[in-house]
Coordinates of N, CA and C and ligand atoms in Angstrom, one line a residue:
M1 N 137.0 -26.3 91.4 CA 136.0 -26.7 90.5 C 135.7 -28.4 91.0
T2 N 134.6 -28.5 91.0 CA 134.1 -30.1 91.9 C 133.6 -30.9 90.5
M3 N 133.6 -32.3 90.9 CA 133.7 -33.2 89.9 C 132.5 -32.8 88.9
T4 N 131.5 -32.3 89.4 CA 130.4 -32.0 88.7 C 130.0 -30.6 87.8
D5 N 131.3 -30.0 88.1 CA 131.6 -29.0 87.3 C 132.0 -29.4 86.1
R6 N 132.9 -30.3 85.9 CA 133.7 -31.1 84.6 C 132.8 -31.6 84.0
L7 N 133.2 -31.4 82.8 CA 132.1 -31.8 81.3 C 133.3 -32.6 80.2
T8 N 133.0 -34.0 80.3 CA 133.8 -34.5 79.0 C 133.0 -34.7 77.8
I9 N 133.6 -34.2 76.9 CA 132.5 -34.1 75.5 C 133.2 -34.9 74.4
A10 N 132.4 -36.0 73.8 CA 132.8 -36.4 72.7 C 132.8 -35.9 71.4
M11 N 133.4 -35.8 70.9 CA 133.4 -35.2 69.4 C 134.0 -35.7 68.1
P12 N 133.3 -35.5 66.9 CA 134.2 -36.5 65.8 C 135.5 -35.4 65.6
K13 N 136.4 -36.4 65.1 CA 137.6 -35.4 64.6 C 137.5 -35.2 63.7
G14 N 138.4 -33.7 63.3 CA 138.3 -32.8 62.1 C 137.5 -31.8 62.1
R15 N 136.8 -32.0 60.9 CA 136.0 -30.8 60.5 C 135.1 -30.4 61.4
I16 N 134.0 -31.7 62.1 CA 133.0 -31.3 62.6 C 133.5 -30.3 64.0
F17 N 134.8 -31.0 64.5 CA 135.5 -30.7 65.9 C 136.0 -29.0 65.5
G18 N 136.3 -28.6 64.2 CA 136.8 -27.5 64.3 C 135.4 -26.2 64.4
E19 N 134.3 -26.9 63.8 CA 132.9 -26.1 63.7 C 132.3 -25.5 65.2
A20 N 132.4 -27.0 65.9 CA 131.8 -27.0 67.2 C 132.7 -26.0 67.7
V21 N 134.1 -26.0 67.8 CA 134.9 -25.5 68.6 C 134.7 -24.0 68.6
Q22 N 134.5 -23.5 67.1 CA 134.2 -21.9 67.0 C 132.8 -21.6 67.2
L23 N 131.7 -22.7 67.5 CA 130.6 -22.3 67.8 C 130.6 -21.7 69.4
L24 N 131.4 -22.7 70.1 CA 131.5 -22.6 71.5 C 132.5 -21.3 71.9
R25 N 133.2 -21.1 71.0 CA 133.9 -19.3 71.2 C 132.9 -18.4 71.1
E26 N 131.9 -18.7 69.8 CA 131.0 -17.7 69.7 C 130.1 -17.4 70.9
T27 N 130.1 -18.6 71.9 CA 129.1 -18.4 72.9 C 129.6 -17.6 74.1
G28 N 131.1 -17.2 73.7 CA 131.4 -16.4 74.7 C 133.0 -17.2 75.6
L29 N 132.9 -18.5 75.8 CA 133.9 -19.4 76.2 C 135.0 -18.9 75.6
D30 N 136.2 -19.0 76.9 CA 137.3 -18.9 76.4 C 138.3 -19.9 76.0
L31 N 138.0 -20.5 74.6 CA 138.9 -21.3 74.3 C 140.0 -21.3 73.2
P32 N 141.2 -21.9 73.9 CA 142.6 -21.6 72.9 C 142.5 -21.7 71.5
G33 N 143.2 -20.7 70.8 CA 142.9 -20.6 69.7 C 143.7 -21.7 68.6
D34 N 144.4 -22.4 69.5 CA 144.7 -23.6 68.4 C 144.3 -24.9 68.8
L35 N 143.0 -24.8 69.4 CA 142.5 -26.4 69.9 C 142.0 -26.9 68.9
A36 N 141.7 -26.2 67.9 CA 141.4 -27.5 67.0 C 142.2 -27.8 65.7
E37 N 143.4 -27.8 65.9 CA 144.3 -27.6 64.7 C 144.1 -28.9 64.0
E38 N 144.3 -28.9 62.8 CA 143.6 -29.8 61.6 C 144.9 -30.8 62.0
E39 N 146.4 -30.6 62.1 CA 147.6 -32.1 61.9 C 147.6 -32.8 63.1
S40 N 147.1 -32.1 64.3 CA 147.1 -32.6 65.4 C 146.7 -33.7 65.4
R41 N 147.4 -34.8 66.0 CA 146.8 -36.2 66.4 C 146.2 -36.8 67.6
K42 N 146.4 -35.6 68.4 CA 145.8 -36.1 69.8 C 144.8 -36.4 69.9
L43 N 144.4 -37.4 70.5 CA 142.7 -37.9 70.7 C 142.4 -37.2 72.1
T44 N 142.8 -36.6 73.2 CA 142.3 -35.9 74.2 C 142.4 -34.5 74.0
V45 N 142.1 -33.6 74.4 CA 142.1 -32.1 74.4 C 141.5 -31.7 75.5
S46 N 142.4 -31.0 76.5 CA 141.7 -30.5 77.6 C 142.1 -29.0 78.2
V47 N 140.9 -28.6 78.4 CA 140.9 -26.6 78.7 C 140.3 -27.0 80.1
P48 N 141.5 -26.4 80.9 CA 141.0 -27.2 82.6 C 140.7 -25.7 83.0
K49 N 140.9 -24.9 82.7 CA 140.2 -23.5 83.3 C 138.5 -23.3 83.2
L50 N 138.3 -24.3 81.9 CA 136.7 -24.2 81.7 C 136.1 -25.6 82.2
G51 N 136.8 -26.5 83.0 CA 136.8 -27.8 83.4 C 136.0 -28.9 81.9
F52 N 136.7 -28.3 81.0 CA 135.7 -29.3 79.5 C 137.3 -30.3 79.2
S53 N 136.9 -31.6 78.9 CA 138.0 -32.4 78.3 C 137.3 -32.9 76.8
F54 N 137.7 -32.8 75.9 CA 137.0 -33.5 75.1 C 137.8 -34.8 74.3
L55 N 136.8 -35.6 73.7 CA 137.6 -36.8 73.5 C 137.1 -36.9 71.8
L56 N 138.2 -37.1 71.3 CA 138.4 -37.0 69.6 C 138.2 -38.5 69.2
V57 N 137.1 -38.7 68.1 CA 136.8 -39.9 68.3 C 136.1 -40.5 66.9
K58 N 135.8 -41.3 66.3 CA 135.3 -41.3 65.1 C 133.8 -41.0 65.3
P59 N 133.1 -40.4 63.9 CA 131.7 -39.7 64.3 C 130.6 -41.3 64.5
V60 N 130.8 -42.1 64.1 CA 130.3 -43.0 64.3 C 129.9 -44.1 65.8
D61 N 131.2 -43.4 66.6 CA 131.5 -43.9 67.9 C 131.2 -43.1 69.2
V62 N 130.6 -41.9 68.2 CA 130.4 -40.6 69.5 C 128.8 -41.1 70.4
P63 N 127.6 -41.4 69.6 CA 126.9 -42.1 70.7 C 127.1 -43.2 71.6
A64 N 128.4 -43.6 71.3 CA 128.5 -45.2 72.3 C 129.1 -44.2 73.4
Y65 N 130.3 -43.7 73.2 CA 130.8 -42.9 74.4 C 129.5 -42.2 75.2
V66 N 129.2 -41.5 74.8 CA 128.0 -41.0 75.5 C 126.9 -41.6 76.5
E67 N 126.4 -42.8 75.4 CA 125.6 -43.6 76.1 C 126.2 -44.3 77.2
H68 N 127.7 -44.9 77.5 CA 127.8 -45.5 78.3 C 128.8 -44.9 79.5
G69 N 128.5 -43.2 79.1 CA 129.0 -42.3 80.5 C 130.3 -41.9 80.4
V70 N 131.0 -42.7 79.8 CA 132.4 -41.9 79.3 C 132.3 -40.6 79.0
A71 N 131.5 -40.2 78.3 CA 131.5 -38.8 77.9 C 130.1 -38.4 78.4
D72 N 130.3 -37.0 79.2 CA 129.0 -36.4 79.5 C 127.8 -36.0 78.1
L73 N 128.6 -35.3 77.3 CA 128.0 -34.9 76.1 C 128.8 -35.3 75.1
G74 N 128.1 -35.0 73.9 CA 128.7 -35.6 72.3 C 128.1 -34.6 71.5
V75 N 128.8 -34.4 70.3 CA 128.3 -33.6 69.0 C 128.3 -34.3 68.1
V76 N 127.8 -34.9 67.5 CA 127.0 -35.6 66.0 C 126.2 -35.4 65.1
G77 N 126.6 -35.8 64.5 CA 125.5 -35.8 62.9 C 124.1 -36.7 63.1
K78 N 123.3 -35.7 62.7 CA 121.7 -36.6 62.8 C 121.6 -37.8 62.2
D79 N 122.7 -38.0 61.0 CA 122.7 -39.3 60.2 C 123.0 -40.2 61.3
V80 N 124.0 -40.2 61.9 CA 125.0 -41.2 62.9 C 123.8 -41.5 64.0
L81 N 123.0 -40.3 64.4 CA 122.3 -40.6 65.7 C 120.9 -41.5 64.6
M82 N 120.5 -41.5 64.0 CA 119.3 -42.4 63.3 C 119.6 -43.5 63.4
E83 N 121.1 -43.9 62.3 CA 121.4 -45.3 62.2 C 121.8 -45.7 63.3
E84 N 122.1 -45.0 64.5 CA 122.9 -45.6 65.9 C 122.0 -46.3 66.8
E85 N 120.7 -45.3 66.9 CA 119.7 -45.6 68.2 C 120.4 -45.6 69.4
R86 N 121.1 -44.6 69.8 CA 121.6 -45.4 70.9 C 120.5 -44.4 72.2
D87 N 120.8 -44.8 73.5 CA 120.1 -44.3 74.4 C 120.5 -43.0 75.2
V88 N 120.5 -41.8 74.2 CA 120.8 -40.7 74.8 C 119.9 -39.8 74.6
Y89 N 120.0 -38.4 75.5 CA 119.1 -37.4 75.2 C 119.7 -36.6 73.7
E90 N 118.8 -36.3 73.1 CA 119.5 -35.3 71.8 C 118.8 -34.1 72.5
L91 N 119.8 -33.1 72.8 CA 119.3 -32.2 73.4 C 118.9 -30.8 72.6
L92 N 119.9 -30.6 71.6 CA 119.8 -29.1 70.7 C 120.3 -29.3 69.3
D93 N 119.9 -28.9 68.4 CA 120.1 -29.0 66.8 C 121.3 -27.8 66.7
L94 N 122.8 -28.1 66.6 CA 123.6 -27.0 66.4 C 123.8 -26.4 65.5
K95 N 123.0 -26.7 64.0 CA 122.3 -26.2 63.1 C 124.5 -26.2 62.3
I96 N 125.2 -27.0 62.8 CA 126.7 -26.9 62.2 C 126.7 -28.3 61.0
S97 N 127.6 -27.8 60.3 CA 128.0 -29.1 59.4 C 126.8 -29.6 58.6
P98 N 126.1 -28.7 58.0 CA 124.8 -29.2 57.1 C 125.2 -30.1 56.0
C99 N 124.5 -31.0 55.9 CA 124.4 -31.7 54.5 C 123.2 -32.4 54.4
R100 N 123.3 -33.6 53.6 CA 121.7 -34.4 53.4 C 122.5 -35.6 52.9
I101 N 121.2 -36.6 53.6 CA 121.5 -37.9 53.1 C 120.4 -38.3 51.7
S102 N 121.3 -38.9 50.9 CA 120.7 -38.9 49.5 C 120.8 -40.5 48.8
V103 N 120.1 -40.9 47.6 CA 120.3 -41.4 47.2 C 121.0 -41.7 45.8
A104 N 122.0 -42.1 45.2 CA 122.7 -41.7 44.1 C 123.1 -42.9 43.4
G105 N 123.5 -42.9 42.2 CA 123.3 -43.6 41.0 C 124.0 -43.5 40.1
L106 N 124.3 -44.1 39.0 CA 124.9 -43.7 37.6 C 123.9 -42.9 36.8
P107 N 124.1 -42.1 36.3 CA 123.5 -41.2 35.6 C 122.4 -42.1 34.4
D108 N 123.1 -43.4 34.0 CA 122.2 -44.2 33.1 C 121.6 -45.2 33.7
W109 N 121.3 -45.3 35.0 CA 120.8 -46.3 35.6 C 119.3 -46.8 35.0
S110 N 119.2 -47.8 35.2 CA 117.7 -48.4 34.9 C 117.1 -48.9 35.9
P111 N 115.8 -48.9 35.8 CA 115.5 -49.8 37.4 C 115.2 -51.4 37.1
V112 N 115.4 -51.9 38.4 CA 115.6 -53.2 38.4 C 114.6 -53.6 39.8
I113 N 114.8 -54.8 39.4 CA 113.0 -55.1 40.6 C 113.9 -55.6 41.9
H114 N 115.2 -55.8 42.1 CA 115.7 -55.7 43.6 C 116.5 -55.4 43.5
P115 N 117.0 -53.6 43.3 CA 118.2 -53.4 43.1 C 119.2 -53.0 44.4
K116 N 120.9 -53.4 44.4 CA 121.6 -53.5 45.4 C 121.6 -52.5 45.6
V117 N 121.8 -51.7 47.2 CA 121.9 -50.7 47.5 C 123.3 -50.6 48.8
A118 N 124.7 -49.8 47.9 CA 125.7 -50.1 49.0 C 125.5 -48.8 49.9
T119 N 125.8 -49.0 51.3 CA 125.8 -47.7 52.2 C 126.3 -47.9 53.5
K120 N 126.7 -46.9 54.4 CA 127.3 -46.9 55.5 C 126.3 -46.8 56.4
Y121 N 125.1 -47.1 56.1 CA 123.9 -46.4 56.8 C 122.4 -47.4 56.4
P122 N 123.0 -48.9 56.9 CA 121.9 -49.7 56.3 C 120.5 -49.7 56.8
R123 N 121.0 -49.3 58.3 CA 119.3 -48.7 58.9 C 118.6 -47.9 58.1
I124 N 119.2 -46.6 58.0 CA 118.2 -45.4 57.1 C 118.2 -46.3 55.9
A125 N 119.0 -46.6 55.0 CA 118.6 -47.3 53.7 C 117.5 -48.3 53.8
D126 N 117.4 -49.4 54.7 CA 116.2 -49.6 54.4 C 115.2 -49.5 55.3
Q127 N 115.0 -48.4 56.3 CA 114.0 -47.9 56.3 C 113.4 -46.8 55.2
Y128 N 114.0 -46.2 54.6 CA 113.4 -45.5 53.3 C 112.9 -46.2 52.2
F129 N 113.8 -47.3 52.1 CA 113.3 -48.1 50.8 C 112.1 -49.3 51.1
R130 N 111.9 -48.9 52.5 CA 110.4 -50.2 53.1 C 109.6 -49.0 52.9
E131 N 109.7 -47.6 53.5 CA 108.8 -46.9 53.2 C 108.0 -46.4 51.6
Q132 N 109.2 -46.7 50.8 CA 108.7 -46.2 49.5 C 108.0 -47.6 48.9
G133 N 108.2 -48.9 49.4 CA 107.3 -49.7 49.3 C 108.6 -50.9 48.5
Q134 N 109.4 -50.5 48.5 CA 110.6 -50.9 47.3 C 111.2 -51.9 48.3
Q135 N 111.6 -53.2 47.6 CA 112.8 -54.2 48.5 C 113.8 -54.2 47.9
V136 N 114.8 -53.8 48.7 CA 115.9 -53.9 48.0 C 117.1 -54.5 49.0
E137 N 118.5 -55.0 48.3 CA 119.5 -55.7 49.2 C 120.5 -54.6 49.3
V138 N 120.4 -54.5 51.1 CA 121.7 -53.7 51.6 C 122.7 -54.1 51.2
I139 N 123.8 -53.3 51.2 CA 125.3 -54.2 51.1 C 125.8 -53.4 52.1
R140 N 126.4 -53.5 53.3 CA 127.2 -52.4 54.2 C 128.5 -52.3 53.8
L141 N 128.8 -51.1 53.8 CA 130.2 -50.5 53.5 C 130.7 -49.5 54.5
N142 N 132.0 -49.4 54.7 CA 132.6 -48.5 55.8 C 133.1 -47.5 55.2
G143 N 132.9 -47.2 53.8 CA 133.3 -45.9 53.0 C 133.6 -46.4 51.9
S144 N 134.2 -45.3 51.0 CA 134.5 -45.3 49.7 C 133.1 -46.0 49.0
V145 N 132.1 -45.6 49.4 CA 130.6 -46.2 49.1 C 130.6 -45.6 47.4
E146 N 131.0 -44.6 47.3 CA 130.7 -44.0 46.0 C 131.2 -45.0 44.6
L147 N 132.3 -45.8 44.7 CA 132.9 -47.1 43.9 C 132.2 -47.8 43.9
A148 N 131.0 -48.2 44.9 CA 130.4 -49.3 44.2 C 129.4 -49.6 42.9
P149 N 128.6 -48.7 42.7 CA 128.0 -48.4 41.5 C 128.7 -48.6 40.1
R150 N 130.0 -47.8 40.0 CA 130.8 -48.1 38.9 C 131.4 -49.5 38.8
I151 N 132.0 -50.0 39.7 CA 132.3 -51.6 39.5 C 131.1 -52.6 39.4
G152 N 130.1 -52.4 39.9 CA 128.9 -53.3 39.7 C 129.0 -54.1 41.1
L153 N 129.4 -53.4 42.0 CA 128.8 -54.1 43.6 C 127.4 -53.6 43.7
A154 N 126.9 -52.5 43.5 CA 125.7 -51.9 43.6 C 125.1 -51.0 42.7
D155 N 123.6 -51.1 42.7 CA 122.9 -50.2 41.6 C 123.2 -48.9 41.9
R156 N 122.8 -48.8 43.4 CA 122.7 -47.3 43.9 C 123.5 -47.2 45.2
I157 N 123.5 -46.2 45.7 CA 124.0 -46.0 47.0 C 123.3 -45.2 48.0
V158 N 122.9 -45.3 49.3 CA 123.0 -44.1 49.9 C 123.7 -43.4 50.9
D159 N 124.0 -42.6 50.5 CA 125.2 -41.6 51.3 C 125.1 -40.3 51.6
I160 N 126.2 -39.9 52.5 CA 125.7 -37.9 52.7 C 126.4 -37.0 51.7
V161 N 125.8 -36.4 51.1 CA 126.0 -35.2 50.0 C 126.1 -34.3 50.6
S162 N 127.5 -33.4 50.7 CA 127.6 -31.9 51.3 C 127.8 -31.3 49.8
T163 N 128.9 -31.3 49.3 CA 129.2 -30.1 48.3 C 128.7 -31.1 46.8
G164 N 128.8 -32.4 47.0 CA 128.5 -33.1 45.6 C 129.5 -33.3 44.8
R165 N 131.0 -32.7 45.5 CA 132.0 -33.1 44.4 C 132.5 -34.7 44.4
T166 N 132.1 -35.3 45.8 CA 132.5 -36.8 45.5 C 131.9 -37.5 44.6
L167 N 130.3 -37.2 44.7 CA 129.5 -37.8 43.5 C 130.0 -37.4 42.3
K168 N 130.5 -36.4 42.0 CA 130.8 -35.9 40.4 C 132.1 -36.3 40.1
E169 N 132.7 -36.3 41.0 CA 134.2 -37.2 40.7 C 134.3 -38.6 40.5
N170 N 133.3 -39.0 40.9 CA 133.1 -40.4 40.9 C 132.2 -41.3 39.5
G171 N 131.7 -40.0 38.9 CA 130.5 -39.9 37.9 C 129.6 -40.2 38.2
L172 N 128.9 -40.0 39.5 CA 127.5 -40.3 40.2 C 126.3 -39.2 40.3
V173 N 125.2 -39.3 40.5 CA 124.3 -38.4 40.3 C 123.2 -38.7 41.5
E174 N 122.7 -37.6 41.8 CA 121.8 -37.6 42.9 C 120.4 -38.0 42.6
L175 N 120.3 -39.3 42.9 CA 118.8 -39.5 42.5 C 117.2 -39.1 43.1
E176 N 117.6 -39.2 44.7 CA 116.3 -38.7 45.3 C 116.8 -38.8 47.0
F177 N 116.4 -37.6 47.2 CA 116.7 -36.6 48.5 C 116.1 -37.9 49.8
I178 N 116.7 -37.9 50.8 CA 116.1 -38.6 52.1 C 115.9 -37.7 53.1
K179 N 117.0 -37.1 53.8 CA 116.9 -36.1 55.0 C 118.0 -35.2 54.9
D180 N 117.8 -33.9 55.5 CA 118.8 -32.8 55.6 C 119.4 -33.4 57.0
V181 N 120.9 -32.9 57.1 CA 121.5 -33.5 58.4 C 122.1 -32.3 58.6
T182 N 122.0 -32.4 60.5 CA 123.0 -31.0 61.1 C 123.6 -31.9 62.1
S183 N 124.5 -31.2 62.7 CA 125.2 -32.0 64.0 C 124.4 -31.3 65.2
R184 N 124.1 -32.2 66.3 CA 123.3 -32.3 67.6 C 124.0 -32.4 68.9
L185 N 123.6 -31.8 69.4 CA 124.1 -31.9 70.8 C 123.5 -32.9 71.6
I186 N 124.2 -34.1 72.2 CA 123.7 -35.3 72.8 C 124.0 -35.5 74.4
A187 N 123.3 -36.1 75.5 CA 123.5 -35.7 76.8 C 123.6 -37.3 76.9
N188 N 124.6 -37.9 78.1 CA 124.1 -39.0 78.8 C 122.9 -38.8 79.9
R189 N 122.0 -40.0 80.0 CA 120.9 -39.6 81.0 C 121.2 -39.1 82.2
A190 N 122.2 -39.8 83.1 CA 122.8 -39.6 84.2 C 123.2 -38.4 84.5
S191 N 124.4 -37.8 83.1 CA 124.9 -37.1 83.4 C 124.2 -35.5 83.7
Y192 N 123.3 -35.8 82.9 CA 122.1 -34.6 82.5 C 121.4 -34.7 83.9
R193 N 121.4 -35.3 84.6 CA 120.8 -35.2 86.0 C 121.8 -34.8 87.0
L194 N 122.9 -35.3 86.9 CA 123.9 -34.8 88.0 C 124.8 -33.9 87.7
K195 N 125.1 -33.4 86.6 CA 125.4 -32.3 86.2 C 124.9 -31.2 85.6
S196 N 123.4 -31.3 86.1 CA 122.4 -30.0 85.0 C 123.3 -28.7 85.3
G197 N 123.9 -28.3 86.1 CA 124.2 -27.1 86.3 C 125.3 -26.8 85.2
V198 N 126.1 -27.7 84.8 CA 127.0 -26.7 83.6 C 126.3 -27.4 82.6
I199 N 125.5 -28.5 82.4 CA 125.2 -28.6 80.8 C 124.1 -27.8 80.8
D200 N 122.9 -27.4 81.8 CA 122.1 -26.4 81.2 C 122.9 -24.7 81.0
D201 N 124.0 -24.6 81.5 CA 124.7 -23.3 81.1 C 125.0 -23.4 80.0
L202 N 125.7 -24.4 79.3 CA 126.5 -24.4 78.1 C 125.4 -24.6 77.0
Y203 N 124.1 -25.0 77.5 CA 122.6 -25.4 76.5 C 122.3 -24.1 76.4
Q204 N 122.2 -23.3 77.2 CA 121.7 -21.9 77.2 C 122.2 -20.5 76.1
R205 N 123.7 -21.2 76.8 CA 124.8 -20.3 75.7 C 124.9 -20.8 74.3
L206 N 124.5 -21.9 74.1 CA 124.4 -22.6 72.9 C 123.2 -22.1 72.0
A207 N 122.1 -22.6 72.6 CA 120.7 -22.2 72.4 C 120.8 -20.5 71.7
E208 N 121.4 -19.6 72.5 CA 120.9 -18.4 72.4 C 121.6 -17.9 71.3
R209 N 123.0 -18.4 71.1 CA 124.0 -18.1 70.2 C 123.5 -18.3 68.9
I210 N 122.7 -20.0 68.7 CA 122.2 -20.4 67.4 C 120.9 -19.4 67.1
D211 N 120.2 -19.0 68.3 CA 119.1 -18.1 67.9 C 119.1 -17.0 67.4
R212 N 120.5 -16.3 67.9 CA 121.1 -14.8 67.4 C 121.2 -15.1 65.5
E213 N 122.2 -15.9 65.6 CA 122.3 -16.9 63.9 C 121.7 -16.8 63.3
E214 N 120.3 -17.4 63.7 CA 119.2 -17.4 62.6 C 118.4 -16.1 62.3
E215 N 118.4 -15.7 63.6 CA 117.8 -13.9 63.3 C 118.4 -13.2 62.4
I216 N 119.9 -13.0 62.2 CA 120.7 -12.5 61.2 C 120.1 -12.9 59.9
V217 N 120.4 -14.5 59.8 CA 120.0 -15.2 58.6 C 118.6 -15.1 58.0
Ligands
PRP1 C1 131.4 -38.4 53.5 C2 130.4 -39.1 52.5 C3 131.2 -38.7 51.2 C4 131.5 -37.5 51.4 C5 130.1 -36.5 50.8 O1 132.5 -39.0 53.4 O2 130.6 -40.5 52.8 O3 131.7 -39.9 50.8 O4 131.6 -37.0 52.6 O5 130.8 -34.9 50.9 P1 131.0 -34.1 49.6 O6 129.7 -34.0 48.8 O7 131.3 -32.3 50.0 O8 131.9 -34.4 48.2 P2 133.6 -38.6 54.5 O9 134.4 -37.6 53.9 O10 132.8 -38.7 55.8 O11 134.4 -40.0 54.4 P3 134.1 -41.3 54.8 O12 134.0 -41.9 53.2 O13 135.1 -42.2 55.0 O14 133.2 -41.7 55.7

C-alpha cells in the first residue's frame, strides 16, 4: 500500500463515529466489530489492512483537522460546517445522525424588543435572526445551553434538537425551526487531488449505499 492509498479520517467521538462505522461496514468494507466501542478512550483507531486511520475528536474541531490536512477526510454535522465555515470540500450527505437546529424557550415566554439568545452556534443564530429582521444579543456558550432561559441568562436558545428530551427535561419548548441537520463527508482540498483514487472509491461505495437505502425507504 502506498502513501496515496492511505486515508486519515477525522470523526466526532461517540454516536456519530458508531453510525459512520456502521455505514462504512454496510458498503462492504471489512471493519473490525469492536472498532467503535463506546467505553474506549482511544483517540486514534487504525485499520491497517484497509489503510484507514481514524482521529476521534470533538465534533466542532473536525473541519479544522481537515482544512489543515492532518486528516484527508472528515465526518461532521452540517450544523458544525455552517458554524465553522472552513475551507474544505463537502462531498456527500451521509444522511446519518439526523437532528434539527431550532429556537427554544420557556413555554410562557413573552416577546422582548432585544432578546438575549444563548447558543453554541453564534454565527447560525446571528444569521437566522438577521434574516427574520430581529435584533438579538447572542451569548456564546459551549454546552448546557438549555439551562440559560431557566436561570435568566437568556430569553431563548438556538440549539440542536434530536429526540427533544433535553428540552423537555429542562422545561423548554421548541418555538421555531431553523434547519434540518445530517452528517456530511468532507475532504481536504489537496488530499482530494492527491488521493483521488481511494477517495473516489470510498465516495462511490457510500453514495451507492445511501441511494439504496433511500430506495427502500
Ligand atoms: C446536543 C444538544 C442538546 C441535545 C439534544 O447536545 O446541544 O443539548 O444534544 O438532543 P435531544 O433532543 O435528543 O435531547 P450534545 O449531546 O451534543 O452535548 P453538548 O451539550 O455537550 O454539546
